[in-house]
Amino acid sequence: MNRNVWLLRPKPHGTDQMDYFLENDCIAIGYPVGQPLDDCSYSEIKKLLEAHKWEGGLSNVNILVREMKPHDIVVVPYESKIYFAEVTSEYKYVPEFDEDKKGSGFPHQREVKWAFNKQPISRNDLPSALRDSLQYPGAVASLTKHLDIVLDIMNESEKHVQLNNDLLEAKKKAIQLLVETINNTELEIEHRLRAVEILLKN
């Protein structure tokens, strides 16, 4: 399977939408042109953008609408943090956001699955090659040359997430066992008090 990696900044139509992205499991770009673009060719998209004086966004729109594919990876920089996600849908048009209005204006979307339980990675923890590429000022760009680096980051971080989940589950079971010990009136009082002491320390 051929996969691409894309940089996408979370400020479609000039407003910070990182919370919206995370809450709705999606990414988006701006350029509200009054219609969906999934059936448009490159030249048709270009004409629509020119009509709205947004021709400078042609590459951004073309990538999200025509080039991005399910299973591609999206890297979303946000302040000093970096979020990673996998694209899970084809192009999606959300008409209620197709308006040239502050806080709106981002009808062109893709559904994604956020990696690492939606937790970011510090920019400083990234390899320098990838970190340098994230300095590109545009809204959307290809990072596919860093595919191997990104896959390594995602695989390693997923292991840490799974380990943390396993530890959390083990702690829950241990606490439940302590509670059962405390409530077991058939046990000697010393054992029950010891269980209380351990539970209070945690």
PDB file of C-alpha atoms in Angstrom:
ATOM      1  CA  MET A   1       0.000   0.000   0.000  1.00  0.00           C
ATOM      2  CA  ASN A   2       1.402   3.359  -1.043  1.00  0.00           C
ATOM      3  CA  ARG A   3       0.936   5.937   1.680  1.00  0.00           C
ATOM      4  CA  ASN A   4       1.600   9.634   1.676  1.00  0.00           C
ATOM      5  CA  VAL A   5       2.313  11.947   4.571  1.00  0.00           C
ATOM      6  CA  TRP A   6       0.840  15.437   4.618  1.00  0.00           C
ATOM      7  CA  LEU A   7       1.425  18.545   6.655  1.00  0.00           C
ATOM      8  CA  LEU A   8      -1.845  20.333   7.455  1.00  0.00           C
ATOM      9  CA  ARG A   9      -2.163  23.355   9.713  1.00  0.00           C
ATOM     10  CA  PRO A  10      -5.297  23.649  11.878  1.00  0.00           C
ATOM     11  CA  LYS A  11      -6.304  27.160  10.851  1.00  0.00           C
ATOM     12  CA  PRO A  12      -8.753  26.774   7.974  1.00  0.00           C
ATOM     13  CA  HIS A  13     -10.113  30.105   6.774  1.00  0.00           C
ATOM     14  CA  GLY A  14      -7.818  31.859   9.235  1.00  0.00           C
ATOM     15  CA  THR A  15      -9.203  30.579  12.537  1.00  0.00           C
ATOM     16  CA  ASP A  16      -7.830  28.052  15.036  1.00  0.00           C
ATOM     17  CA  GLN A  17      -9.895  24.863  14.710  1.00  0.00           C
ATOM     18  CA  MET A  18      -7.656  22.381  16.546  1.00  0.00           C
ATOM     19  CA  ASP A  19     -10.341  21.660  19.143  1.00  0.00           C
ATOM     20  CA  TYR A  20     -12.906  21.122  16.390  1.00  0.00           C
ATOM     21  CA  PHE A  21     -10.532  18.768  14.583  1.00  0.00           C
ATOM     22  CA  LEU A  22      -9.998  16.654  17.708  1.00  0.00           C
ATOM     23  CA  GLU A  23     -13.624  16.639  18.847  1.00  0.00           C
ATOM     24  CA  ASN A  24     -14.976  15.732  15.413  1.00  0.00           C
ATOM     25  CA  ASP A  25     -12.183  13.419  14.241  1.00  0.00           C
ATOM     26  CA  CYS A  26     -11.522  15.406  11.117  1.00  0.00           C
ATOM     27  CA  ILE A  27      -9.213  17.809   9.331  1.00  0.00           C
ATOM     28  CA  ALA A  28     -10.299  20.656   7.070  1.00  0.00           C
ATOM     29  CA  ILE A  29      -9.268  23.502   4.823  1.00  0.00           C
ATOM     30  CA  GLY A  30     -11.008  26.760   4.017  1.00  0.00           C
ATOM     31  CA  TYR A  31     -11.935  28.216   0.631  1.00  0.00           C
ATOM     32  CA  PRO A  32     -15.761  28.263   0.760  1.00  0.00           C
ATOM     33  CA  VAL A  33     -16.749  28.433  -2.911  1.00  0.00           C
ATOM     34  CA  GLY A  34     -20.420  27.511  -2.569  1.00  0.00           C
ATOM     35  CA  GLN A  35     -20.283  23.910  -3.749  1.00  0.00           C
ATOM     36  CA  PRO A  36     -18.660  20.514  -3.146  1.00  0.00           C
ATOM     37  CA  LEU A  37     -15.495  19.786  -5.086  1.00  0.00           C
ATOM     38  CA  ASP A  38     -15.359  15.998  -5.274  1.00  0.00           C
ATOM     39  CA  ASP A  39     -16.504  15.927  -8.918  1.00  0.00           C
ATOM     40  CA  CYS A  40     -14.320  18.858  -9.983  1.00  0.00           C
ATOM     41  CA  SER A  41     -11.172  18.540 -12.060  1.00  0.00           C
ATOM     42  CA  TYR A  42      -8.007  20.442 -11.256  1.00  0.00           C
ATOM     43  CA  SER A  43      -8.855  23.112 -13.817  1.00  0.00           C
ATOM     44  CA  GLU A  44     -12.421  23.448 -12.519  1.00  0.00           C
ATOM     45  CA  ILE A  45     -11.169  23.916  -8.962  1.00  0.00           C
ATOM     46  CA  LYS A  46      -8.724  26.519 -10.237  1.00  0.00           C
ATOM     47  CA  LYS A  47     -11.520  28.488 -11.922  1.00  0.00           C
ATOM     48  CA  LEU A  48     -13.697  28.390  -8.809  1.00  0.00           C
ATOM     49  CA  LEU A  49     -10.873  29.659  -6.624  1.00  0.00           C
ATOM     50  CA  GLU A  50      -9.971  32.386  -9.100  1.00  0.00           C
ATOM     51  CA  ALA A  51     -13.597  33.547  -9.115  1.00  0.00           C
ATOM     52  CA  HIS A  52     -13.370  34.025  -5.331  1.00  0.00           C
ATOM     53  CA  LYS A  53      -9.830  35.479  -5.496  1.00  0.00           C
ATOM     54  CA  TRP A  54      -8.372  32.464  -3.662  1.00  0.00           C
ATOM     55  CA  GLU A  55      -6.187  31.158  -6.478  1.00  0.00           C
ATOM     56  CA  GLY A  56      -3.246  31.064  -4.056  1.00  0.00           C
ATOM     57  CA  GLY A  57      -4.907  28.152  -2.289  1.00  0.00           C
ATOM     58  CA  LEU A  58      -5.076  25.885  -5.329  1.00  0.00           C
ATOM     59  CA  SER A  59      -2.391  23.486  -4.100  1.00  0.00           C
ATOM     60  CA  ASN A  60      -3.996  23.223  -0.642  1.00  0.00           C
ATOM     61  CA  VAL A  61      -7.422  22.440  -2.081  1.00  0.00           C
ATOM     62  CA  ASN A  62      -6.115  20.035  -4.697  1.00  0.00           C
ATOM     63  CA  ILE A  63      -4.223  18.037  -2.080  1.00  0.00           C
ATOM     64  CA  LEU A  64      -7.160  17.633   0.318  1.00  0.00           C
ATOM     65  CA  VAL A  65      -9.785  17.045  -2.375  1.00  0.00           C
ATOM     66  CA  ARG A  66      -7.928  15.057  -5.045  1.00  0.00           C
ATOM     67  CA  GLU A  67      -4.562  13.784  -3.796  1.00  0.00           C
ATOM     68  CA  MET A  68      -5.162  12.773  -0.192  1.00  0.00           C
ATOM     69  CA  LYS A  69      -6.313   9.158   0.226  1.00  0.00           C
ATOM     70  CA  PRO A  70      -7.581   6.937   3.044  1.00  0.00           C
ATOM     71  CA  HIS A  71      -4.661   5.496   5.075  1.00  0.00           C
ATOM     72  CA  ASP A  72      -2.477   8.527   4.351  1.00  0.00           C
ATOM     73  CA  ILE A  73      -0.932  10.122   7.436  1.00  0.00           C
ATOM     74  CA  VAL A  74      -1.502  13.737   8.407  1.00  0.00           C
ATOM     75  CA  VAL A  75       0.902  15.676  10.622  1.00  0.00           C
ATOM     76  CA  VAL A  76      -0.784  18.638  12.320  1.00  0.00           C
ATOM     77  CA  PRO A  77       1.525  21.146  14.052  1.00  0.00           C
ATOM     78  CA  TYR A  78      -0.058  23.129  16.854  1.00  0.00           C
ATOM     79  CA  GLU A  79       2.075  25.542  18.868  1.00  0.00           C
ATOM     80  CA  SER A  80       4.918  23.435  20.305  1.00  0.00           C
ATOM     81  CA  LYS A  81       2.958  20.197  19.864  1.00  0.00           C
ATOM     82  CA  ILE A  82       2.496  17.867  16.921  1.00  0.00           C
ATOM     83  CA  TYR A  83      -0.576  15.699  16.332  1.00  0.00           C
ATOM     84  CA  PHE A  84      -0.629  12.652  14.067  1.00  0.00           C
ATOM     85  CA  ALA A  85      -3.659  11.140  12.345  1.00  0.00           C
ATOM     86  CA  GLU A  86      -4.609   8.598   9.699  1.00  0.00           C
ATOM     87  CA  VAL A  87      -7.066   9.611   6.988  1.00  0.00           C
ATOM     88  CA  THR A  88     -10.158   7.372   7.139  1.00  0.00           C
ATOM     89  CA  SER A  89     -12.485   8.826   4.500  1.00  0.00           C
ATOM     90  CA  GLU A  90     -12.748  10.248   1.050  1.00  0.00           C
ATOM     91  CA  TYR A  91     -13.313  13.979   0.574  1.00  0.00           C
ATOM     92  CA  LYS A  92     -16.241  15.221   2.661  1.00  0.00           C
ATOM     93  CA  TYR A  93     -18.267  18.373   1.996  1.00  0.00           C
ATOM     94  CA  VAL A  94     -19.939  20.030   5.008  1.00  0.00           C
ATOM     95  CA  PRO A  95     -22.347  22.646   3.596  1.00  0.00           C
ATOM     96  CA  GLU A  96     -23.036  24.461   6.874  1.00  0.00           C
ATOM     97  CA  PHE A  97     -19.424  25.663   6.860  1.00  0.00           C
ATOM     98  CA  ASP A  98     -19.510  26.810   3.243  1.00  0.00           C
ATOM     99  CA  GLU A  99     -19.636  30.501   4.113  1.00  0.00           C
ATOM    100  CA  ASP A 100     -17.093  33.302   4.046  1.00  0.00           C
ATOM    101  CA  LYS A 101     -17.417  34.014   7.747  1.00  0.00           C
ATOM    102  CA  LYS A 102     -14.953  34.217  10.635  1.00  0.00           C
ATOM    103  CA  GLY A 103     -15.022  31.022  12.686  1.00  0.00           C
ATOM    104  CA  SER A 104     -16.532  29.121   9.778  1.00  0.00           C
ATOM    105  CA  GLY A 105     -15.583  28.752   6.126  1.00  0.00           C
ATOM    106  CA  PHE A 106     -14.042  25.261   6.175  1.00  0.00           C
ATOM    107  CA  PRO A 107     -16.464  22.972   4.292  1.00  0.00           C
ATOM    108  CA  HIS A 108     -13.784  20.779   2.699  1.00  0.00           C
ATOM    109  CA  GLN A 109     -12.917  18.002   5.133  1.00  0.00           C
ATOM    110  CA  ARG A 110     -11.575  14.503   5.649  1.00  0.00           C
ATOM    111  CA  GLU A 111     -12.380  12.185   8.519  1.00  0.00           C
ATOM    112  CA  VAL A 112      -9.351  10.953  10.458  1.00  0.00           C
ATOM    113  CA  LYS A 113      -8.370   8.693  13.320  1.00  0.00           C
ATOM    114  CA  TRP A 114      -6.081  10.525  15.716  1.00  0.00           C
ATOM    115  CA  ALA A 115      -3.035   8.614  16.900  1.00  0.00           C
ATOM    116  CA  PHE A 116      -1.908   8.217  20.523  1.00  0.00           C
ATOM    117  CA  ASN A 117      -5.402   8.734  22.023  1.00  0.00           C
ATOM    118  CA  LYS A 118      -5.411  12.256  20.577  1.00  0.00           C
ATOM    119  CA  GLN A 119      -2.320  13.169  22.580  1.00  0.00           C
ATOM    120  CA  PRO A 120       0.369  15.270  20.853  1.00  0.00           C
ATOM    121  CA  ILE A 121       4.116  14.803  20.691  1.00  0.00           C
ATOM    122  CA  SER A 122       6.462  17.631  21.580  1.00  0.00           C
ATOM    123  CA  ARG A 123       8.016  19.273  18.538  1.00  0.00           C
ATOM    124  CA  ASN A 124      11.410  19.030  20.267  1.00  0.00           C
ATOM    125  CA  ASP A 125      11.110  15.236  20.428  1.00  0.00           C
ATOM    126  CA  LEU A 126      10.904  14.876  16.652  1.00  0.00           C
ATOM    127  CA  PRO A 127      13.930  13.991  14.509  1.00  0.00           C
ATOM    128  CA  SER A 128      15.565  17.138  13.173  1.00  0.00           C
ATOM    129  CA  ALA A 129      14.812  16.317   9.522  1.00  0.00           C
ATOM    130  CA  LEU A 130      11.071  16.169  10.155  1.00  0.00           C
ATOM    131  CA  ARG A 131      11.165  19.120  12.529  1.00  0.00           C
ATOM    132  CA  ASP A 132      12.869  21.250   9.886  1.00  0.00           C
ATOM    133  CA  SER A 133      10.257  20.353   7.263  1.00  0.00           C
ATOM    134  CA  LEU A 134       7.495  21.488   9.604  1.00  0.00           C
ATOM    135  CA  GLN A 135       8.843  25.018   9.308  1.00  0.00           C
ATOM    136  CA  TYR A 136       7.285  25.221   5.839  1.00  0.00           C
ATOM    137  CA  PRO A 137       4.878  28.182   6.128  1.00  0.00           C
ATOM    138  CA  GLY A 138       2.090  26.872   3.890  1.00  0.00           C
ATOM    139  CA  ALA A 139      -1.193  25.382   5.104  1.00  0.00           C
ATOM    140  CA  VAL A 140      -0.835  22.016   3.345  1.00  0.00           C
ATOM    141  CA  ALA A 141       2.236  20.255   1.951  1.00  0.00           C
ATOM    142  CA  SER A 142       3.690  16.842   1.239  1.00  0.00           C
ATOM    143  CA  LEU A 143       5.923  15.244   3.866  1.00  0.00           C
ATOM    144  CA  THR A 144       6.046  11.860   2.157  1.00  0.00           C
ATOM    145  CA  LYS A 145       9.853  11.914   2.032  1.00  0.00           C
ATOM    146  CA  HIS A 146       9.645  11.438   5.811  1.00  0.00           C
ATOM    147  CA  LEU A 147       7.263   8.437   5.635  1.00  0.00           C
ATOM    148  CA  ASP A 148       9.681   6.015   7.325  1.00  0.00           C
ATOM    149  CA  ILE A 149      10.419   8.483  10.136  1.00  0.00           C
ATOM    150  CA  VAL A 150       6.717   9.149  10.712  1.00  0.00           C
ATOM    151  CA  LEU A 151       5.852   5.436  10.743  1.00  0.00           C
ATOM    152  CA  ASP A 152       8.623   4.792  13.282  1.00  0.00           C
ATOM    153  CA  ILE A 153       7.292   7.592  15.509  1.00  0.00           C
ATOM    154  CA  MET A 154       3.734   6.296  15.300  1.00  0.00           C
ATOM    155  CA  ASN A 155       4.698   2.673  15.942  1.00  0.00           C
ATOM    156  CA  GLU A 156       6.873   3.549  18.948  1.00  0.00           C
ATOM    157  CA  SER A 157       4.343   5.925  20.451  1.00  0.00           C
ATOM    158  CA  GLU A 158       1.501   3.431  19.990  1.00  0.00           C
ATOM    159  CA  LYS A 159       3.534   0.942  22.034  1.00  0.00           C
ATOM    160  CA  HIS A 160       3.828   3.504  24.833  1.00  0.00           C
ATOM    161  CA  VAL A 161       0.094   4.207  24.698  1.00  0.00           C
ATOM    162  CA  GLN A 162      -0.661   0.480  24.929  1.00  0.00           C
ATOM    163  CA  LEU A 163       1.758   0.095  27.844  1.00  0.00           C
ATOM    164  CA  ASN A 164       0.096   2.980  29.686  1.00  0.00           C
ATOM    165  CA  ASN A 165      -3.320   1.461  29.026  1.00  0.00           C
ATOM    166  CA  ASP A 166      -2.136  -1.911  30.340  1.00  0.00           C
ATOM    167  CA  LEU A 167      -0.718  -0.294  33.489  1.00  0.00           C
ATOM    168  CA  LEU A 168      -3.955   1.615  34.055  1.00  0.00           C
ATOM    169  CA  GLU A 169      -5.994  -1.561  33.701  1.00  0.00           C
ATOM    170  CA  ALA A 170      -3.694  -3.404  36.116  1.00  0.00           C
ATOM    171  CA  LYS A 171      -4.051  -0.580  38.656  1.00  0.00           C
ATOM    172  CA  LYS A 172      -7.846  -0.719  38.388  1.00  0.00           C
ATOM    173  CA  LYS A 173      -7.795  -4.460  39.071  1.00  0.00           C
ATOM    174  CA  ALA A 174      -5.440  -3.987  42.036  1.00  0.00           C
ATOM    175  CA  ILE A 175      -7.700  -1.320  43.548  1.00  0.00           C
ATOM    176  CA  GLN A 176     -10.742  -3.549  43.068  1.00  0.00           C
ATOM    177  CA  LEU A 177      -8.928  -6.372  44.870  1.00  0.00           C
ATOM    178  CA  LEU A 178      -8.080  -4.041  47.773  1.00  0.00           C
ATOM    179  CA  VAL A 179     -11.710  -2.922  48.018  1.00  0.00           C
ATOM    180  CA  GLU A 180     -12.861  -6.541  48.076  1.00  0.00           C
ATOM    181  CA  THR A 181     -10.327  -7.268  50.822  1.00  0.00           C
ATOM    182  CA  ILE A 182     -11.558  -4.327  52.911  1.00  0.00           C
ATOM    183  CA  ASN A 183     -15.172  -5.458  52.566  1.00  0.00           C
ATOM    184  CA  ASN A 184     -14.463  -9.109  53.341  1.00  0.00           C
ATOM    185  CA  THR A 185     -15.571  -9.484  56.958  1.00  0.00           C
ATOM    186  CA  GLU A 186     -14.231 -13.036  57.085  1.00  0.00           C
ATOM    187  CA  LEU A 187     -10.630 -11.780  56.934  1.00  0.00           C
ATOM    188  CA  GLU A 188      -8.674 -10.766  60.002  1.00  0.00           C
ATOM    189  CA  ILE A 189      -8.883  -7.054  60.823  1.00  0.00           C
ATOM    190  CA  GLU A 190      -5.117  -6.597  60.363  1.00  0.00           C
ATOM    191  CA  HIS A 191      -5.348  -7.683  56.714  1.00  0.00           C
ATOM    192  CA  ARG A 192      -8.285  -5.380  56.077  1.00  0.00           C
ATOM    193  CA  LEU A 193      -6.534  -2.422  57.737  1.00  0.00           C
ATOM    194  CA  ARG A 194      -3.415  -3.108  55.690  1.00  0.00           C
ATOM    195  CA  ALA A 195      -5.546  -3.016  52.535  1.00  0.00           C
ATOM    196  CA  VAL A 196      -6.979   0.345  53.640  1.00  0.00           C
ATOM    197  CA  GLU A 197      -3.456   1.674  54.185  1.00  0.00           C
ATOM    198  CA  ILE A 198      -2.313   0.567  50.725  1.00  0.00           C
ATOM    199  CA  LEU A 199      -5.427   1.988  49.094  1.00  0.00           C
ATOM    200  CA  LEU A 200      -4.985   5.377  50.772  1.00  0.00           C
ATOM    201  CA  LYS A 201      -1.403   5.588  49.508  1.00  0.00           C
ATOM    202  CA  ASN A 202      -2.654   5.195  45.943  1.00  0.00           C
TER     203      ASN A 202
END
